[in-house]
Amino acid sequence: MAGADSDDSLYPIAVLIDELRNEDVQLRLNSIKKLSTIALALGVERTRTELLPFLTDTIYDEDEVLLALAEQLGNFTMLVGGPEYVHCLLPPLESLATVEETVVRDKAVESLRKISHEHSPVDLEVHFEPLVKRLASGDWFTSRTSACGLFSVCYPRVSSTVKAEIRQHFRTLCSDDTPMVRRAAASKLGEFAKVLELEYVKSDIISLFTALASDEQDSVRLLAVEAGVSIATLLPQEDLEALVMPTLRQAAEDKSWRVRYMVADKFSDLQKAVGPEITKNDLVPAFQNLLKDCEAEVRAAAANKVKEFCENLPEDSRETIIMTHILPCVKELVSDTNQHVKSALASVIMGLSTILGKDNTIEHLLPLFLAQLKDECPEVRLNIISNLDCVNEVIGIRQLSQSLLPAIVELAEDAKWRVRLAIIEYMPLLAGQLGVEFFDEKLNSLCMAWLVDHVYAIREAATCNLMKLVEKFGAEWAQNTIVPKVLGMANDPNYLHRMTTLFCINALSEACGQEITTKHMLPVVLKMSNDQVANVRFNVAKSLQKIGPVLDSNCLQTEVKPVLEKLASDLDIDVKYFAQEAISVLALA
Amino acid sequence: VSGDGDGQSRWCLSQVKGAVDDDVAEADIISAVEFNHSGELLATGDRGGRIVIFQQEQESKNIPQCRAEYNVYSTFQSHEPEFDYLKSLEIEEKINKIRWLPQKNAAHFLLSTNDKTIKLWKISERDKRPEGYNLKEEDGRYRHPSSLTTLRVPVFQPMNLMVEASPRRVYANAHTYHINSISVNSDNETYLSADDLRINLWHLDFTDRSFNIVDIKPSNMEELTEVITASEFHPLQCNTFVYGSSKGTVRLCDMRASALCDQHSKLFEEPEDPSTRSFFSEIISSISDVKFSHSGRYMMTRDYLTLKIWDLHMESQPVETYQVHGFLRSKLCSLYENDCIFDKFECCWKGDDSEVMTGSYNNFFRMFNRDAQRDLTLEASWENCSPGYPLKTWRVCAGSRRKRNEIGVDCLDFSRKILYTSWHPQDNVVALATVNNLYIFQEKLNPEF
């Protein structure tokens, strides 16, 4: 019996609230994700006074629940009564910003950054900035790391006295005892520099950058590299040499390979940040050294940047620099001992041809491409083949075809099926660039051989490949070259090969059009409905369903319908099922 | 080491944990002992895969005579026995090592490992719980929905303190051989794990990948002559770690130099004395433990008979060598026959690096003072000492005539051994494990003797 004052609309909300503390994590998570519904039902007043205090204490929960909570609170401003009350969200986010799980802390910081913009300048100083200070001087490093991400959002909007305090706090964190905090500070240094006045960038940030870049922990030093790039973009050209270059040069020659790796990884950004003059004088030799580094990881990272670096060189001296300084290093990398280095290079080296033009490509790059096409590591060869289009534009692919073909054939027959799969995916591209004649002569047989590969993934990819080839070369070509071979497989003793015929027909019917489908393919499919293997028979039903739309209605009624009806009374349950499905999809009932 | 010539030390028994029973269950045998970085917590692991954490009594912390009162704080099952179906191998639940992480918030974290799998545990306190449901009473009886007139938000209320241990990460499937060491890096975000042939580097936040930093597996296992026995990170330099081998050498590697540290940067090895060479030479030179000093300047290695201290700047020979139980040299043959020669004794430094400690047989443990070049042999035995009273010092002698504090080599009980020891990082409090008992000793501050 319902009470006089009970309210049915409360029930679902009551369930949600109760499930906030359910034993089952999934239910708690569901409730937290619907926190806005709960808050809406409670109203802004009770959300502020009851819900938020509860959430502030709920930090014992599982990470995924806390993560969802941290995210929700970033969108909660209207639910607590608008920007006027947004500071009520700070306590729960503050406690989330101190948990040990990095993803949760990061999300809490993200939400704090988001709601900082909704604070009025007064609230920012009265509520937000004190929170940042509390976190920055917290006992545990978790809170201090979180503080690092908050300085830059409040700095631009506070008074100059508070600004001075914020700078002081940031300085303190940069020399914190624990490397975790120094790392957090180093990773936010660039972002903080961006909101600082230029005079403080020069006076404060540079010294912090220099200190972090010579930290005893390499994990801190390597983060300073990225900060250096951001700082360099902020400074006028004339200050770069004196203020950041000595430190960056030192980083490029750091004793730790991880720091040098970071320099290599950020090299393009660095190049853009310091401009053409410094690039010519400093970065070119530094890049050469990275390409010759003793650690393979560093060489691989640098090799990855070869094209981008060359592209961004100042135009007036680009060719000279590449030919005299970069190319000799690249030549050495082609025969590197480490396959990751070679494969990193192979993924970008083709891009150099557009930069260097036809003659240089033929004279200098072509021998390198050919060498890499013969590399012992399949990944290197694949990377070259996958980037053929760049070279094609410059010198045409024919120059390469002599070496290309053996490389392709070898990859096509590689013992590892993933390698075979990768080369299949490049077939349509190669076919397009090499032309139909070359294809028929050299590659067609490979494509057909994949259809009877013993790995299903290869057969499937080969089927799809045929469809793309037909789209490129047209229906007539299909009818002459591949359809007869595909249909021939319908009589293969191996039922897997017979099924491949069906899969090919599924893929090809649309590209080949009604005539070929009706005249050549359909009879074969219909004949296969008598196959002794049930798997083949139900695939006949599926194929008929698939190619039905390509056929005309007369043909459907007179030829397809009887066969499907027969299959629908098959002894095998699967055959029956798919035949009935085809009948209903094709509306033949 | 403090003690007088009269057979008494300043060390007193403080507590004995575990059942004092002759009938010991296999699962109860302690296999790891480790103080945390503040010394406030002490963890033990056992062959049953359990971890017991003891907490220093808060009230007694400031009373010098009772500094070493530790009580159970939390007990949990860290590892369960498993079966590797692919290799038809049982994976024991025995805890091989426990390492605490530097404290990052109010909770405590530790890594524990068995032969194959490393786990990160969080030990946290909870003193509040939410109260108030809308649709049921606190005792679980359902309320009729019709009685719902207003929404109730739960409120946190104080409750009795509860300590929870929850698994945070499981780092599995990275070791083909048995894990013998784990060590947390001073960068606070990575740690290493070493097995017989490989050392892997992990990021604490990622369980799905680790980097192989040392691999000594020969391409042909027939050529295997050496295995990794222990490994540790330098306490201050994040790029430096060492590993000891079954051949008695210790290699120091610099992770700055390359991603794979197959090339060591230093090799610490003492030339073998040809006069003592025997069939057992290689077995007894195998490194059973390696520990950096807190200062990071020295490194201590334990082999079967000795404890050696190396200056990291001198690779050719140790700066100090201590005989732990040199008198066993004549008994190696019988120790080989009863497998004792393969026992892996751990060693530890005092907080200020001035003394070192390691275990021996007959429930004896040895302390060496580095400045005074003096040593102590003490016994962990609840029968032979009572709490608060000074321990007597023992001497092991070969002859048959004995004084009060002497014992003959032949009378030593080799089934009672102290393999696992840990020294409080600040105070003169040590913890060590006999078979299934944890002993805590403390040094008297103001000597009355």
PDB file of C-alpha atoms in Angstrom, chain A residues 1-3 5-7 10-11 13-15 17-18 20-21 41-42 46 50-51 53-55 57-61 63 98-102 140-142 178-180 183 216-219 221 254-258 260 294-295 297, chain B residues 102-107 109 122 124-136 138 144-156 164 168-169 185-189 205 236-239 254-260:
ATOM      1  CA  MET A   1       0.000   0.000   0.000  1.00  0.00           C
ATOM      2  CA  ALA A   2       1.503   3.235  -1.059  1.00  0.00           C
ATOM      3  CA  GLY A   3       1.938   5.894   1.569  1.00  0.00           C
ATOM      4  CA  ASP A   5       3.293  11.190   0.611  1.00  0.00           C
ATOM      5  CA  SER A   6       5.499   8.643  -1.181  1.00  0.00           C
ATOM      6  CA  ASP A   7       6.884   9.641  -4.532  1.00  0.00           C
ATOM      7  CA  LEU A  10      12.255   8.947  -6.177  1.00  0.00           C
ATOM      8  CA  TYR A  11      12.610   5.210  -6.451  1.00  0.00           C
ATOM      9  CA  ILE A  13      17.245   7.730  -7.752  1.00  0.00           C
ATOM     10  CA  ALA A  14      17.123   5.969  -4.391  1.00  0.00           C
ATOM     11  CA  VAL A  15      18.421   2.832  -6.086  1.00  0.00           C
ATOM     12  CA  ILE A  17      22.248   6.355  -4.364  1.00  0.00           C
ATOM     13  CA  ASP A  18      22.170   3.019  -2.562  1.00  0.00           C
ATOM     14  CA  LEU A  20      26.994   4.064  -4.683  1.00  0.00           C
ATOM     15  CA  ARG A  21      28.002   1.754  -1.864  1.00  0.00           C
ATOM     16  CA  ALA A  41      17.326  14.939  -8.140  1.00  0.00           C
ATOM     17  CA  LEU A  42      18.902  16.182  -4.934  1.00  0.00           C
ATOM     18  CA  ARG A  46      21.761  19.071  -1.061  1.00  0.00           C
ATOM     19  CA  GLU A  50      25.440  16.144   1.422  1.00  0.00           C
ATOM     20  CA  LEU A  51      26.573  14.521  -1.813  1.00  0.00           C
ATOM     21  CA  PRO A  53      31.041  15.594   1.448  1.00  0.00           C
ATOM     22  CA  PHE A  54      30.183  11.932   0.910  1.00  0.00           C
ATOM     23  CA  LEU A  55      32.179  11.826  -2.312  1.00  0.00           C
ATOM     24  CA  ASP A  57      35.441  10.649   1.780  1.00  0.00           C
ATOM     25  CA  THR A  58      34.942   7.922  -0.757  1.00  0.00           C
ATOM     26  CA  ILE A  59      38.562   7.708  -1.891  1.00  0.00           C
ATOM     27  CA  TYR A  60      38.958   4.127  -0.664  1.00  0.00           C
ATOM     28  CA  ASP A  61      37.198   2.820  -3.721  1.00  0.00           C
ATOM     29  CA  ASP A  63      40.592   2.876  -9.251  1.00  0.00           C
ATOM     30  CA  THR A  98      46.425  12.636  -3.716  1.00  0.00           C
ATOM     31  CA  VAL A  99      45.619   8.983  -4.417  1.00  0.00           C
ATOM     32  CA  GLU A 100      48.487   6.749  -5.477  1.00  0.00           C
ATOM     33  CA  GLU A 101      47.081   5.727  -8.838  1.00  0.00           C
ATOM     34  CA  THR A 102      48.527   7.962 -11.545  1.00  0.00           C
ATOM     35  CA  TRP A 140      53.303  12.978   0.230  1.00  0.00           C
ATOM     36  CA  PHE A 141      54.723  13.259  -3.201  1.00  0.00           C
ATOM     37  CA  THR A 142      51.436  12.260  -4.809  1.00  0.00           C
ATOM     38  CA  THR A 178      61.738  12.828  -4.697  1.00  0.00           C
ATOM     39  CA  PRO A 179      62.383  12.247  -8.376  1.00  0.00           C
ATOM     40  CA  MET A 180      58.641  11.718  -8.956  1.00  0.00           C
ATOM     41  CA  ARG A 183      59.689  14.604 -13.066  1.00  0.00           C
ATOM     42  CA  GLU A 216      71.197  13.244 -11.279  1.00  0.00           C
ATOM     43  CA  GLN A 217      68.267  11.073 -12.434  1.00  0.00           C
ATOM     44  CA  ASP A 218      68.143  10.475 -16.168  1.00  0.00           C
ATOM     45  CA  SER A 219      64.375  10.089 -15.951  1.00  0.00           C
ATOM     46  CA  ARG A 221      66.798  14.955 -17.499  1.00  0.00           C
ATOM     47  CA  ASP A 254      74.226  13.041 -22.489  1.00  0.00           C
ATOM     48  CA  LYS A 255      75.881  10.019 -20.997  1.00  0.00           C
ATOM     49  CA  SER A 256      72.523   8.294 -20.757  1.00  0.00           C
ATOM     50  CA  TRP A 257      71.125   6.854 -23.975  1.00  0.00           C
ATOM     51  CA  ARG A 258      67.577   7.506 -22.791  1.00  0.00           C
ATOM     52  CA  ARG A 260      69.811  11.125 -26.224  1.00  0.00           C
ATOM     53  CA  CYS A 294      76.357   3.678 -30.115  1.00  0.00           C
ATOM     54  CA  GLU A 295      72.891   2.698 -28.834  1.00  0.00           C
ATOM     55  CA  GLU A 297      67.437   2.650 -29.785  1.00  0.00           C
TER      56      GLU A 297
ATOM     57  CA  PRO B 102      59.148   4.373  -0.593  1.00  0.00           C
ATOM     58  CA  GLN B 103      56.000   5.743   0.974  1.00  0.00           C
ATOM     59  CA  LYS B 104      53.948   7.847  -1.427  1.00  0.00           C
ATOM     60  CA  ASN B 105      50.791   8.574   0.556  1.00  0.00           C
ATOM     61  CA  ALA B 106      49.110   7.416   3.733  1.00  0.00           C
ATOM     62  CA  ALA B 107      49.065   3.845   2.468  1.00  0.00           C
ATOM     63  CA  PHE B 109      53.087  -0.510  -0.730  1.00  0.00           C
ATOM     64  CA  LYS B 122      48.706  -1.839  -0.968  1.00  0.00           C
ATOM     65  CA  SER B 124      45.914   0.847   3.896  1.00  0.00           C
ATOM     66  CA  GLU B 125      43.867   1.855   6.900  1.00  0.00           C
ATOM     67  CA  ARG B 126      40.205   2.664   6.956  1.00  0.00           C
ATOM     68  CA  ASP B 127      38.460   4.238   9.915  1.00  0.00           C
ATOM     69  CA  LYS B 128      35.222   5.454   8.380  1.00  0.00           C
ATOM     70  CA  ARG B 129      32.385   3.712   6.709  1.00  0.00           C
ATOM     71  CA  PRO B 130      29.300   4.988   4.905  1.00  0.00           C
ATOM     72  CA  GLU B 131      25.944   4.616   6.620  1.00  0.00           C
ATOM     73  CA  GLY B 132      22.377   5.126   5.508  1.00  0.00           C
ATOM     74  CA  TYR B 133      20.467   3.406   2.715  1.00  0.00           C
ATOM     75  CA  ASN B 134      17.248   4.491   1.070  1.00  0.00           C
ATOM     76  CA  LEU B 135      15.742   1.113   0.397  1.00  0.00           C
ATOM     77  CA  LYS B 136      17.031  -1.013   3.238  1.00  0.00           C
ATOM     78  CA  GLU B 138      21.622  -0.872   7.888  1.00  0.00           C
ATOM     79  CA  HIS B 144       9.134  -1.043   1.336  1.00  0.00           C
ATOM     80  CA  PRO B 145       9.600   1.415  -1.533  1.00  0.00           C
ATOM     81  CA  SER B 146       6.338   3.080  -0.549  1.00  0.00           C
ATOM     82  CA  SER B 147       7.926   4.310   2.652  1.00  0.00           C
ATOM     83  CA  LEU B 148      10.306   6.370   0.539  1.00  0.00           C
ATOM     84  CA  THR B 149       9.448   9.997   1.011  1.00  0.00           C
ATOM     85  CA  THR B 150      12.796  11.664   0.716  1.00  0.00           C
ATOM     86  CA  LEU B 151      16.214  10.774  -0.627  1.00  0.00           C
ATOM     87  CA  ARG B 152      18.963   9.979   1.802  1.00  0.00           C
ATOM     88  CA  VAL B 153      22.634  10.470   0.950  1.00  0.00           C
ATOM     89  CA  PRO B 154      24.923   8.143   2.906  1.00  0.00           C
ATOM     90  CA  VAL B 155      27.166   9.715   5.525  1.00  0.00           C
ATOM     91  CA  PHE B 156      30.600   8.527   6.587  1.00  0.00           C
ATOM     92  CA  GLU B 164      43.230  -3.784   4.319  1.00  0.00           C
ATOM     93  CA  ARG B 168      47.213  -3.480  -7.045  1.00  0.00           C
ATOM     94  CA  ARG B 169      49.296  -5.014  -9.818  1.00  0.00           C
ATOM     95  CA  ASN B 185      64.951   1.798  -8.328  1.00  0.00           C
ATOM     96  CA  SER B 186      65.716   5.132  -6.700  1.00  0.00           C
ATOM     97  CA  ASP B 187      63.691   6.809  -9.446  1.00  0.00           C
ATOM     98  CA  ASN B 188      60.612   5.446  -7.613  1.00  0.00           C
ATOM     99  CA  GLU B 189      58.955   4.295 -10.802  1.00  0.00           C
ATOM    100  CA  ASP B 205      52.471   1.207 -13.485  1.00  0.00           C
ATOM    101  CA  LEU B 236      71.040   6.599  -5.074  1.00  0.00           C
ATOM    102  CA  GLN B 237      72.182   6.265  -8.694  1.00  0.00           C
ATOM    103  CA  CYS B 238      69.143   5.260 -10.724  1.00  0.00           C
ATOM    104  CA  ASN B 239      71.256   3.983 -13.609  1.00  0.00           C
ATOM    105  CA  ASP B 254      75.298   1.181 -16.133  1.00  0.00           C
ATOM    106  CA  MET B 255      71.913   1.503 -17.800  1.00  0.00           C
ATOM    107  CA  ARG B 256      72.951   4.804 -19.345  1.00  0.00           C
ATOM    108  CA  ALA B 257      75.426   3.087 -21.604  1.00  0.00           C
ATOM    109  CA  SER B 258      72.980   0.951 -23.544  1.00  0.00           C
ATOM    110  CA  ALA B 259      69.514  -0.509 -23.445  1.00  0.00           C
ATOM    111  CA  LEU B 260      70.773  -4.057 -23.020  1.00  0.00           C
TER     112      LEU B 260
END
